[in-house]
mmCIF file of C-alpha atoms in Angstrom:
data_model
loop_
_atom_site.group_PDB
_atom_site.id
_atom_site.type_symbol
_atom_site.label_atom_id
_atom_site.label_comp_id
_atom_site.label_asym_id
_atom_site.label_seq_id
_atom_site.Cartn_x
_atom_site.Cartn_y
_atom_site.Cartn_z
ATOM 1 C CA MET A 253 2.633 19.790 33.759
ATOM 2 C CA PRO A 254 0.471 17.277 32.544
ATOM 3 C CA GLU A 255 2.082 14.181 30.284
ATOM 4 C CA PHE A 256 -1.380 14.564 27.590
ATOM 5 C CA HIS A 257 -3.653 17.704 26.371
ATOM 6 C CA VAL A 258 -6.489 15.880 24.371
ATOM 7 C CA CYS A 259 -7.930 19.089 21.682
ATOM 8 C CA SER A 260 -11.018 17.622 20.020
ATOM 9 C CA PRO A 261 -10.133 16.346 17.034
ATOM 10 C CA GLU A 262 -11.960 19.324 14.792
ATOM 11 C CA PRO A 263 -10.048 22.858 16.324
ATOM 12 C CA LEU A 264 -7.124 20.581 16.175
ATOM 13 C CA GLN A 265 -7.684 20.758 12.253
ATOM 14 C CA GLY A 266 -8.021 24.448 12.032
ATOM 15 C CA PHE A 267 -5.093 24.945 14.568
ATOM 16 C CA ILE A 268 -2.772 23.259 12.072
ATOM 17 C CA VAL A 269 -4.901 25.057 8.889
ATOM 18 C CA ALA A 270 -3.251 28.220 9.687
ATOM 19 C CA LEU A 271 0.299 27.652 10.490
ATOM 20 C CA PHE A 272 0.370 25.716 7.552
ATOM 21 C CA GLU A 273 -1.627 29.113 5.702
ATOM 22 C CA ALA A 274 0.228 31.794 7.942
ATOM 23 C CA VAL A 275 4.229 29.885 5.729
ATOM 24 C CA GLY A 276 1.935 30.665 2.527
ATOM 25 C CA ALA A 277 0.434 28.006 1.960
ATOM 26 C CA ASP A 278 -2.773 27.369 -0.091
ATOM 27 C CA ARG A 279 -5.679 27.033 1.646
ATOM 28 C CA ASP A 280 -7.060 23.651 -0.340
ATOM 29 C CA VAL A 281 -2.502 22.353 0.294
ATOM 30 C CA ALA A 282 -3.450 23.989 3.954
ATOM 31 C CA LYS A 283 -6.584 21.903 4.852
ATOM 32 C CA GLU A 284 -5.427 18.856 3.131
ATOM 33 C CA VAL A 285 -3.069 18.950 5.502
ATOM 34 C CA GLY A 286 -5.084 19.523 8.429
ATOM 35 C CA HIS A 287 -7.222 16.918 7.546
ATOM 36 C CA HIS A 288 -4.697 13.888 6.883
ATOM 37 C CA LEU A 289 -2.450 14.238 10.027
ATOM 38 C CA VAL A 290 -5.780 15.305 12.774
ATOM 39 C CA ASN A 291 -7.238 11.778 11.116
ATOM 40 C CA ALA A 292 -4.239 9.861 11.569
ATOM 41 C CA ASN A 293 -4.302 10.560 15.189
ATOM 42 C CA LEU A 294 -8.175 9.987 14.966
ATOM 43 C CA SER A 295 -6.527 6.315 12.842
ATOM 44 C CA GLY A 296 -4.370 6.071 16.305
ATOM 45 C CA HIS A 297 -1.517 6.122 14.350
ATOM 46 C CA ASP A 298 -0.109 9.173 15.861
ATOM 47 C CA SER A 299 2.611 8.694 14.204
ATOM 48 C CA HIS A 300 2.182 9.916 11.804
ATOM 49 C CA GLY A 301 -0.581 12.959 13.394
ATOM 50 C CA VAL A 302 0.240 16.740 14.300
ATOM 51 C CA VAL A 303 3.655 15.277 16.251
ATOM 52 C CA ARG A 304 4.767 16.006 12.516
ATOM 53 C CA VAL A 305 4.488 19.448 12.584
ATOM 54 C CA PRO A 306 7.490 20.291 14.585
ATOM 55 C CA GLN A 307 9.331 17.991 11.479
ATOM 56 C CA TYR A 308 7.588 20.223 8.948
ATOM 57 C CA PHE A 309 8.113 23.339 9.383
ATOM 58 C CA ASP A 310 12.074 21.978 10.485
ATOM 59 C CA GLN A 311 12.204 21.035 6.878
ATOM 60 C CA ILE A 312 10.820 24.931 5.757
ATOM 61 C CA ALA A 313 13.363 25.671 7.946
ATOM 62 C CA GLN A 314 16.446 24.889 6.376
ATOM 63 C CA GLY A 315 14.488 24.933 2.835
ATOM 64 C CA ALA A 316 13.469 21.146 2.579
ATOM 65 C CA LEU A 317 9.975 22.187 2.162
ATOM 66 C CA ILE A 318 8.673 24.944 0.062
ATOM 67 C CA PRO A 319 4.738 25.146 1.668
ATOM 68 C CA THR A 320 3.713 27.347 -1.623
ATOM 69 C CA ALA A 321 3.869 24.638 -4.213
ATOM 70 C CA ARG A 322 1.725 22.728 -5.659
ATOM 71 C CA PRO A 323 1.897 19.897 -8.415
ATOM 72 C CA GLU A 324 1.733 19.652 -11.072
ATOM 73 C CA ILE A 325 1.613 17.127 -14.182
ATOM 74 C CA ILE A 326 4.006 17.072 -16.219
ATOM 75 C CA ARG A 327 4.256 13.957 -18.825
ATOM 76 C CA SER A 328 0.518 11.931 -19.320
ATOM 77 C CA THR A 329 -0.931 9.386 -21.088
ATOM 78 C CA ALA A 330 -4.621 7.755 -21.091
ATOM 79 C CA VAL A 331 -3.819 5.562 -17.544
ATOM 80 C CA THR A 332 0.065 6.810 -17.004
ATOM 81 C CA ALA A 333 0.743 10.358 -15.216
ATOM 82 C CA LEU A 334 3.995 11.781 -13.650
ATOM 83 C CA VAL A 335 4.085 14.056 -11.342
ATOM 84 C CA ASP A 336 5.926 16.691 -9.985
ATOM 85 C CA ALA A 337 5.256 17.254 -6.515
ATOM 86 C CA SER A 338 8.159 20.959 -7.030
ATOM 87 C CA ARG A 339 9.244 20.249 -2.682
ATOM 88 C CA GLY A 340 5.257 20.825 -1.692
ATOM 89 C CA LEU A 341 3.192 18.712 1.567
ATOM 90 C CA GLY A 342 3.526 15.473 0.385
ATOM 91 C CA HIS A 343 -0.208 14.683 1.256
ATOM 92 C CA PHE A 344 -1.865 17.324 -0.643
ATOM 93 C CA ALA A 345 0.271 16.064 -4.589
ATOM 94 C CA THR A 346 -0.519 12.216 -3.804
ATOM 95 C CA ALA A 347 -4.374 13.553 -3.295
ATOM 96 C CA PHE A 348 -3.982 15.391 -6.307
ATOM 97 C CA ALA A 349 -2.163 11.908 -7.687
ATOM 98 C CA MET A 350 -4.919 10.055 -5.874
ATOM 99 C CA GLU A 351 -7.648 11.775 -7.633
ATOM 100 C CA TRP A 352 -6.531 12.136 -10.984
ATOM 101 C CA ALA A 353 -5.542 8.718 -11.977
ATOM 102 C CA MET A 354 -9.354 7.842 -9.967
ATOM 103 C CA GLN A 355 -10.838 9.832 -12.632
ATOM 104 C CA ARG A 356 -9.015 8.406 -15.886
ATOM 105 C CA ALA A 357 -9.518 3.886 -13.292
ATOM 106 C CA ALA A 358 -13.727 4.606 -14.011
ATOM 107 C CA GLN A 359 -12.340 5.768 -17.598
ATOM 108 C CA GLN A 360 -9.837 3.144 -18.451
ATOM 109 C CA GLY A 361 -10.634 0.737 -15.672
ATOM 110 C CA LEU A 362 -7.388 1.147 -14.407
ATOM 111 C CA ALA A 363 -4.554 4.061 -14.203
ATOM 112 C CA ALA A 364 -0.937 4.169 -12.466
ATOM 113 C CA ALA A 365 0.459 7.770 -11.492
ATOM 114 C CA SER A 366 4.308 8.570 -9.903
ATOM 115 C CA ILE A 367 4.948 12.021 -7.895
ATOM 116 C CA ARG A 368 9.190 12.812 -7.962
ATOM 117 C CA HIS A 369 9.668 15.845 -5.364
ATOM 118 C CA ALA A 370 7.265 14.490 -3.033
ATOM 119 C CA SER A 371 7.785 15.614 0.924
ATOM 120 C CA HIS A 372 7.355 13.233 3.255
ATOM 121 C CA ILE A 373 3.222 12.180 2.310
ATOM 122 C CA GLY A 374 1.467 10.643 5.629
ATOM 123 C CA ARG A 375 -0.166 7.965 5.634
ATOM 124 C CA LEU A 376 -1.005 5.831 2.710
ATOM 125 C CA GLY A 377 -4.163 4.151 4.255
ATOM 126 C CA GLU A 378 -6.061 7.279 4.212
ATOM 127 C CA TYR A 379 -5.577 7.513 0.415
ATOM 128 C CA THR A 380 -6.767 3.424 -0.182
ATOM 129 C CA GLU A 381 -8.730 4.241 2.301
ATOM 130 C CA ARG A 382 -10.899 6.727 0.510
ATOM 131 C CA ALA A 383 -10.160 4.953 -2.747
ATOM 132 C CA GLY A 384 -12.174 1.122 -1.547
ATOM 133 C CA THR A 385 -14.499 3.815 -0.066
ATOM 134 C CA ARG A 386 -15.808 5.186 -3.780
ATOM 135 C CA GLY A 387 -14.992 1.422 -4.913
ATOM 136 C CA PHE A 388 -11.570 1.132 -6.402
ATOM 137 C CA ILE A 389 -9.010 -1.236 -5.205
ATOM 138 C CA ALA A 390 -5.635 0.903 -4.610
ATOM 139 C CA ILE A 391 -1.566 0.248 -4.129
ATOM 140 C CA LEU A 392 0.124 3.134 -3.183
ATOM 141 C CA THR A 393 4.074 3.045 -2.073
ATOM 142 C CA VAL A 394 6.941 5.184 -1.410
ATOM 143 C CA GLY A 395 10.119 4.663 -0.932
ATOM 144 C CA VAL A 396 13.505 5.726 -0.953
ATOM 145 C CA GLY A 397 16.935 3.889 -0.903
ATOM 146 C CA GLY A 398 20.717 4.412 -1.869
ATOM 147 C CA PRO A 399 24.000 4.962 0.777
ATOM 148 C CA GLY A 400 23.107 6.934 4.360
ATOM 149 C CA VAL A 401 19.621 7.328 2.806
ATOM 150 C CA GLY A 402 16.627 6.950 5.262
ATOM 151 C CA GLY A 403 16.368 5.028 8.296
ATOM 152 C CA MET A 404 16.350 1.592 7.880
ATOM 153 C CA VAL A 405 19.597 -1.154 7.690
ATOM 154 C CA LEU A 406 20.837 -3.209 4.369
ATOM 155 C CA LEU A 407 19.862 -6.427 5.929
ATOM 156 C CA GLY A 408 22.873 -8.057 7.391
ATOM 157 C CA SER A 409 24.461 -4.769 7.265
ATOM 158 C CA ARG A 410 24.513 -1.620 9.950
ATOM 159 C CA GLN A 411 24.689 0.413 7.157
ATOM 160 C CA ARG A 412 21.272 2.936 6.458
ATOM 161 C CA PHE A 413 20.043 2.691 3.293
ATOM 162 C CA LEU A 414 16.655 2.196 2.545
ATOM 163 C CA GLY A 415 12.845 4.037 4.957
ATOM 164 C CA ALA A 416 11.324 2.313 5.954
ATOM 165 C CA ASN A 417 9.340 2.286 2.917
ATOM 166 C CA PRO A 418 5.486 1.325 3.135
ATOM 167 C CA TRP A 419 2.940 0.455 1.027
ATOM 168 C CA SER A 420 -0.850 0.429 0.852
ATOM 169 C CA ILE A 421 -3.769 -2.332 -0.422
ATOM 170 C CA ALA A 422 -7.612 -1.037 -0.694
ATOM 171 C CA VAL A 423 -10.110 -3.667 -1.449
ATOM 172 C CA PRO A 424 -14.006 -2.466 -1.472
ATOM 173 C CA ALA A 425 -16.287 -4.218 0.216
ATOM 174 C CA ALA A 426 -20.648 -3.846 0.255
ATOM 175 C CA GLY A 427 -22.308 -2.742 3.279
ATOM 176 C CA ARG A 428 -18.744 -1.960 4.986
ATOM 177 C CA PRO A 429 -15.779 -0.019 4.945
ATOM 178 C CA PRO A 430 -13.028 -1.603 2.354
ATOM 179 C CA MET A 431 -10.265 -3.663 3.762
ATOM 180 C CA VAL A 432 -7.553 -1.856 4.268
ATOM 181 C CA PHE A 433 -3.634 -2.707 4.687
ATOM 182 C CA ASP A 434 -1.356 -0.330 5.993
ATOM 183 C CA GLY A 435 2.492 -1.190 7.049
ATOM 184 C CA SER A 436 5.565 0.124 6.488
ATOM 185 C CA SER A 437 8.395 -2.743 5.182
ATOM 186 C CA SER A 438 10.855 -1.830 8.111
ATOM 187 C CA ALA A 439 10.172 -3.446 11.922
ATOM 188 C CA VAL A 440 8.656 -0.220 12.713
ATOM 189 C CA ALA A 441 7.556 2.567 10.812
ATOM 190 C CA GLU A 442 10.653 5.517 12.722
ATOM 191 C CA GLY A 443 7.794 7.481 13.277
ATOM 192 C CA LYS A 444 6.546 4.357 15.718
ATOM 193 C CA VAL A 445 10.334 5.514 17.355
ATOM 194 C CA ARG A 446 9.514 9.155 17.517
ATOM 195 C CA VAL A 447 6.359 9.024 19.779
ATOM 196 C CA ALA A 448 8.202 6.236 22.152
ATOM 197 C CA ARG A 449 11.118 9.369 22.348
ATOM 198 C CA SER A 450 8.420 11.491 23.426
ATOM 199 C CA LYS A 451 6.212 9.020 25.590
ATOM 200 C CA GLY A 452 10.288 7.500 26.988
ATOM 201 C CA LEU A 453 8.878 4.155 26.518
ATOM 202 C CA PRO A 454 10.931 1.911 24.555
ATOM 203 C CA LEU A 455 10.376 0.199 22.102
ATOM 204 C CA PRO A 456 9.834 -3.239 21.394
ATOM 205 C CA GLU A 457 12.761 -6.529 20.472
ATOM 206 C CA GLY A 458 13.549 -6.897 17.015
ATOM 207 C CA ALA A 459 12.921 -3.366 16.315
ATOM 208 C CA ILE A 460 15.652 -1.094 15.259
ATOM 209 C CA VAL A 461 20.007 -1.573 16.693
ATOM 210 C CA ASP A 462 22.545 0.943 17.661
ATOM 211 C CA ALA A 463 25.299 2.769 16.153
ATOM 212 C CA GLU A 464 27.444 -0.433 16.094
ATOM 213 C CA GLY A 465 24.570 -2.482 15.228
ATOM 214 C CA ARG A 466 23.334 -4.103 18.096
ATOM 215 C CA ALA A 467 20.070 -5.481 19.076
ATOM 216 C CA THR A 468 18.384 -1.991 21.569
ATOM 217 C CA THR A 469 15.154 -1.287 22.246
ATOM 218 C CA ASN A 470 16.521 2.382 24.204
ATOM 219 C CA PRO A 471 14.512 4.764 19.961
ATOM 220 C CA GLU A 472 17.627 7.207 21.646
ATOM 221 C CA ASP A 473 19.877 4.791 19.786
ATOM 222 C CA PHE A 474 17.858 4.906 16.933
ATOM 223 C CA TYR A 475 18.594 8.835 16.206
ATOM 224 C CA ALA A 476 22.469 8.031 18.328
ATOM 225 C CA GLY A 477 22.755 6.309 13.843
ATOM 226 C CA GLY A 478 21.503 3.311 14.881
ATOM 227 C CA GLY A 479 18.835 2.087 12.340
ATOM 228 C CA LEU A 480 15.775 0.735 11.661
ATOM 229 C CA LEU A 481 15.773 -3.825 10.853
ATOM 230 C CA PRO A 482 13.430 -5.355 8.501
ATOM 231 C CA MET A 483 9.822 -6.506 9.007
ATOM 232 C CA GLY A 484 10.516 -10.672 9.895
ATOM 233 C CA GLY A 485 13.667 -9.296 12.121
ATOM 234 C CA SER A 486 15.857 -12.164 11.905
ATOM 235 C CA VAL A 487 14.164 -14.984 11.264
ATOM 236 C CA ALA A 488 12.254 -13.445 7.722
ATOM 237 C CA GLY A 489 13.703 -10.652 7.995
ATOM 238 C CA HIS A 490 14.079 -10.556 3.839
ATOM 239 C CA LYS A 491 10.168 -10.628 3.464
ATOM 240 C CA GLY A 492 10.997 -6.894 4.823
ATOM 241 C CA TYR A 493 14.230 -5.774 3.113
ATOM 242 C CA GLY A 494 12.604 -7.299 -0.185
ATOM 243 C CA LEU A 495 9.569 -4.762 0.161
ATOM 244 C CA ALA A 496 11.147 -2.414 0.639
ATOM 245 C CA MET A 497 13.961 -2.618 -2.232
ATOM 246 C CA ALA A 498 10.873 -3.094 -4.360
ATOM 247 C CA SER A 499 9.475 -0.376 -2.860
ATOM 248 C CA MET A 500 12.380 1.956 -4.221
ATOM 249 C CA LEU A 501 12.698 0.848 -6.875
ATOM 250 C CA LEU A 502 8.777 1.055 -8.146
ATOM 251 C CA GLY A 503 9.857 4.274 -6.501
ATOM 252 C CA ALA A 504 12.342 4.439 -8.661
ATOM 253 C CA LEU A 505 10.010 6.008 -12.182
ATOM 254 C CA ALA A 506 9.079 8.841 -11.077
ATOM 255 C CA MET A 507 13.390 10.071 -11.235
ATOM 256 C CA ILE A 508 13.401 8.541 -15.334
ATOM 257 C CA ASP A 509 15.125 12.116 -17.138
ATOM 258 C CA ASP A 510 14.702 14.237 -13.741
ATOM 259 C CA PRO A 511 16.731 17.374 -14.355
ATOM 260 C CA ASN A 512 16.867 17.881 -11.118
ATOM 261 C CA PRO A 513 17.391 14.519 -9.565
ATOM 262 C CA LEU A 514 18.798 16.565 -5.886
ATOM 263 C CA LEU A 515 15.682 17.717 -4.976
ATOM 264 C CA TRP A 516 14.221 13.563 -4.768
ATOM 265 C CA ALA A 517 14.085 14.061 -1.070
ATOM 266 C CA SER A 518 15.178 16.312 1.198
ATOM 267 C CA SER A 519 18.172 14.605 2.923
ATOM 268 C CA ALA A 520 19.496 14.478 -0.685
ATOM 269 C CA LEU A 521 19.412 18.214 -1.153
ATOM 270 C CA ASP A 522 24.103 18.454 0.478
ATOM 271 C CA VAL A 523 24.582 14.684 -0.441
ATOM 272 C CA PRO A 524 27.100 16.333 -3.719
ATOM 273 C CA ASP A 525 27.422 12.461 -4.312
ATOM 274 C CA GLN A 526 24.066 10.640 -5.516
ATOM 275 C CA ARG A 527 24.687 7.363 -6.853
ATOM 276 C CA GLY A 528 23.072 4.946 -6.019
ATOM 277 C CA ARG A 529 20.034 6.727 -5.013
ATOM 278 C CA ALA A 530 16.342 6.098 -5.299
ATOM 279 C CA GLY A 531 13.116 7.316 -4.386
ATOM 280 C CA GLY A 532 9.181 8.474 -5.117
ATOM 281 C CA VAL A 533 6.171 8.011 -5.284
ATOM 282 C CA PHE A 534 4.217 4.953 -7.100
ATOM 283 C CA LEU A 535 0.489 4.071 -7.537
ATOM 284 C CA LEU A 536 -2.278 1.943 -8.949
ATOM 285 C CA ILE A 537 -5.528 2.071 -9.479
ATOM 286 C CA ILE A 538 -8.035 -0.649 -10.489
ATOM 287 C CA ASP A 539 -12.285 -0.225 -11.426
ATOM 288 C CA PRO A 540 -13.389 -4.093 -10.966
ATOM 289 C CA GLN A 541 -15.937 -3.186 -13.184
ATOM 290 C CA GLN A 542 -13.396 -4.307 -15.771
ATOM 291 C CA PHE A 543 -13.275 -7.529 -14.498
ATOM 292 C CA GLY A 544 -17.430 -7.681 -14.242
ATOM 293 C CA ASP A 545 -19.743 -6.705 -12.103
ATOM 294 C CA ALA A 546 -18.932 -4.616 -9.857
ATOM 295 C CA THR A 547 -21.722 -5.229 -6.896
ATOM 296 C CA ALA A 548 -20.948 -9.469 -6.851
ATOM 297 C CA TYR A 549 -17.662 -8.154 -6.453
ATOM 298 C CA ARG A 550 -17.935 -5.820 -3.045
ATOM 299 C CA ALA A 551 -20.585 -8.790 -2.593
ATOM 300 C CA LEU A 552 -18.231 -11.339 -2.518
ATOM 301 C CA VAL A 553 -14.769 -9.299 -0.775
ATOM 302 C CA THR A 554 -18.179 -9.180 1.958
ATOM 303 C CA GLU A 555 -18.534 -12.658 2.360
ATOM 304 C CA ALA A 556 -14.795 -13.243 2.173
ATOM 305 C CA MET A 557 -14.127 -11.042 4.785
ATOM 306 C CA ALA A 558 -17.162 -12.118 7.523
ATOM 307 C CA ALA A 559 -16.620 -15.502 6.930
ATOM 308 C CA ALA A 560 -13.062 -14.692 8.048
ATOM 309 C CA LYS A 561 -14.800 -12.539 11.523
ATOM 310 C CA ARG A 562 -16.107 -16.033 12.283
ATOM 311 C CA ALA A 563 -13.040 -17.998 12.434
ATOM 312 C CA PRO A 564 -12.782 -18.863 15.905
ATOM 313 C CA CYS A 565 -10.340 -16.317 18.398
ATOM 314 C CA ALA A 566 -6.828 -17.546 20.255
ATOM 315 C CA PRO A 567 -7.255 -17.697 23.967
ATOM 316 C CA GLY A 568 -7.149 -13.828 25.548
ATOM 317 C CA VAL A 569 -8.911 -12.151 22.258
ATOM 318 C CA ASP A 570 -12.233 -11.335 22.238
ATOM 319 C CA GLU A 571 -12.935 -10.230 18.071
ATOM 320 C CA ILE A 572 -11.088 -11.310 14.616
ATOM 321 C CA LEU A 573 -10.887 -8.035 12.993
ATOM 322 C CA ILE A 574 -10.145 -7.389 9.580
ATOM 323 C CA PRO A 575 -7.442 -5.064 8.256
ATOM 324 C CA GLY A 576 -8.581 -1.994 8.692
ATOM 325 C CA GLU A 577 -11.061 -1.304 10.874
ATOM 326 C CA PRO A 578 -8.540 -1.174 14.049
ATOM 327 C CA GLU A 579 -8.494 2.475 12.917
ATOM 328 C CA VAL A 580 -12.916 2.710 12.330
ATOM 329 C CA LYS A 581 -13.421 1.736 15.443
ATOM 330 C CA MET A 582 -10.466 4.154 16.163
ATOM 331 C CA ARG A 583 -11.897 6.564 15.341
ATOM 332 C CA GLU A 584 -15.432 7.199 16.883
ATOM 333 C CA ARG A 585 -13.311 6.438 19.447
ATOM 334 C CA ARG A 586 -11.333 9.091 18.942
ATOM 335 C CA THR A 587 -13.848 11.911 18.266
ATOM 336 C CA ARG A 588 -15.326 10.680 21.737
ATOM 337 C CA GLU A 589 -13.345 11.479 24.022
ATOM 338 C CA GLY A 590 -10.289 13.628 21.439
ATOM 339 C CA ILE A 591 -7.022 13.671 20.488
ATOM 340 C CA ALA A 592 -4.382 13.885 23.281
ATOM 341 C CA ILE A 593 -1.247 14.427 22.172
ATOM 342 C CA PRO A 594 2.111 14.346 24.682
ATOM 343 C CA ALA A 595 3.609 17.075 26.339
ATOM 344 C CA THR A 596 6.525 17.581 24.874
ATOM 345 C CA THR A 597 4.787 17.841 21.279
ATOM 346 C CA TRP A 598 2.869 20.541 22.913
ATOM 347 C CA LYS A 599 5.129 22.599 23.590
ATOM 348 C CA GLU A 600 6.819 22.278 19.937
ATOM 349 C CA LEU A 601 3.388 23.235 18.430
ATOM 350 C CA CYS A 602 2.723 26.739 21.331
ATOM 351 C CA VAL A 603 6.071 26.945 20.038
ATOM 352 C CA LEU A 604 4.993 27.688 16.717
ATOM 353 C CA ALA A 605 1.786 29.152 17.786
ATOM 354 C CA GLU A 606 3.602 31.895 18.999
ATOM 355 C CA ARG A 607 5.932 32.115 16.152
ATOM 356 C CA PHE A 608 3.185 32.658 13.767
ATOM 357 C CA ALA A 609 0.802 34.504 15.640
ATOM 358 C CA VAL A 610 -1.522 31.327 15.615
ATOM 359 C CA ALA A 611 -3.862 30.795 18.444
ATOM 360 C CA LEU A 612 -3.887 26.877 19.889
ATOM 361 C CA PRO A 613 -7.145 24.966 19.560
ATOM 362 C CA GLU A 614 -9.000 24.659 23.407
ATOM 363 C CA ARG A 615 -7.543 21.947 25.027
ATOM 364 C CA ARG A 616 -8.532 19.813 29.114
#
């Protein structure tokens, strides 16, 4: 069996859309998920691409994810909204909230939204890049935490207490793609561990610990009760730890007056004691026009990025890259060459294809 199967983006996306429609998702919901996952692969973030499909279908089978659910705004003002994802597909709920916030920010200057009861929302840079392309500044984070929650250990502890709790920020520019930062608060995201395990590769040192809190590079140790380390490791782990805690507590805005606190995360569904647990999605959209000439601002951003790219390269480095540029370059390459899917993931997709009578995409 080949180590990888290579698929063209469009057939692969169509396959994913058909799978989610087969379990009851509305077409617009399924299309958002299919686009998101394939675009993650195209952008070079395989950890948030089609490798996640089997995970989502496991959650559907467990009742933790409801593919037929649609998000709704349950509380709003001119500039704020509380969105209930109703345990539906988080990609669609987040895109829904981002679209609402961009429309309101265009009218009011800024807008914020909080999302409760969302499943995994995927790659954060997907959403902020959309906003940056439309001329907005966007800040997005998703955070969870509490005893036994997530995959990241507390600084100085071996107990899992935090999710990877990523942050993404996009800033619009003139005549070029926006600056897009997207990164987890942990040394590596759990999806990177998942990919390393599927490929049989070790992790970098300082990424995870085993169940006893000892440093390890074996991905299997994480799934045997180990944990992710905060970004910064032993030298500056307080930075990743602080960002993760802030993400969790901003996400907790979604939990205020929540009548169904057990539903805030699928990992909490069977846990009777919810004390100390918190989490949710938070996003903020800003219209630069409210601070002055938006065209001038975008030009300023472009000039700053051009200056950064003119900086002298260190030995062995060919080009200074702006946050977001690696994804743009990788999308251009993988659109031409196709998306490589590990054989282990392909085998899982074959099982789903047979179960739901959906034709597999062509591969090479």
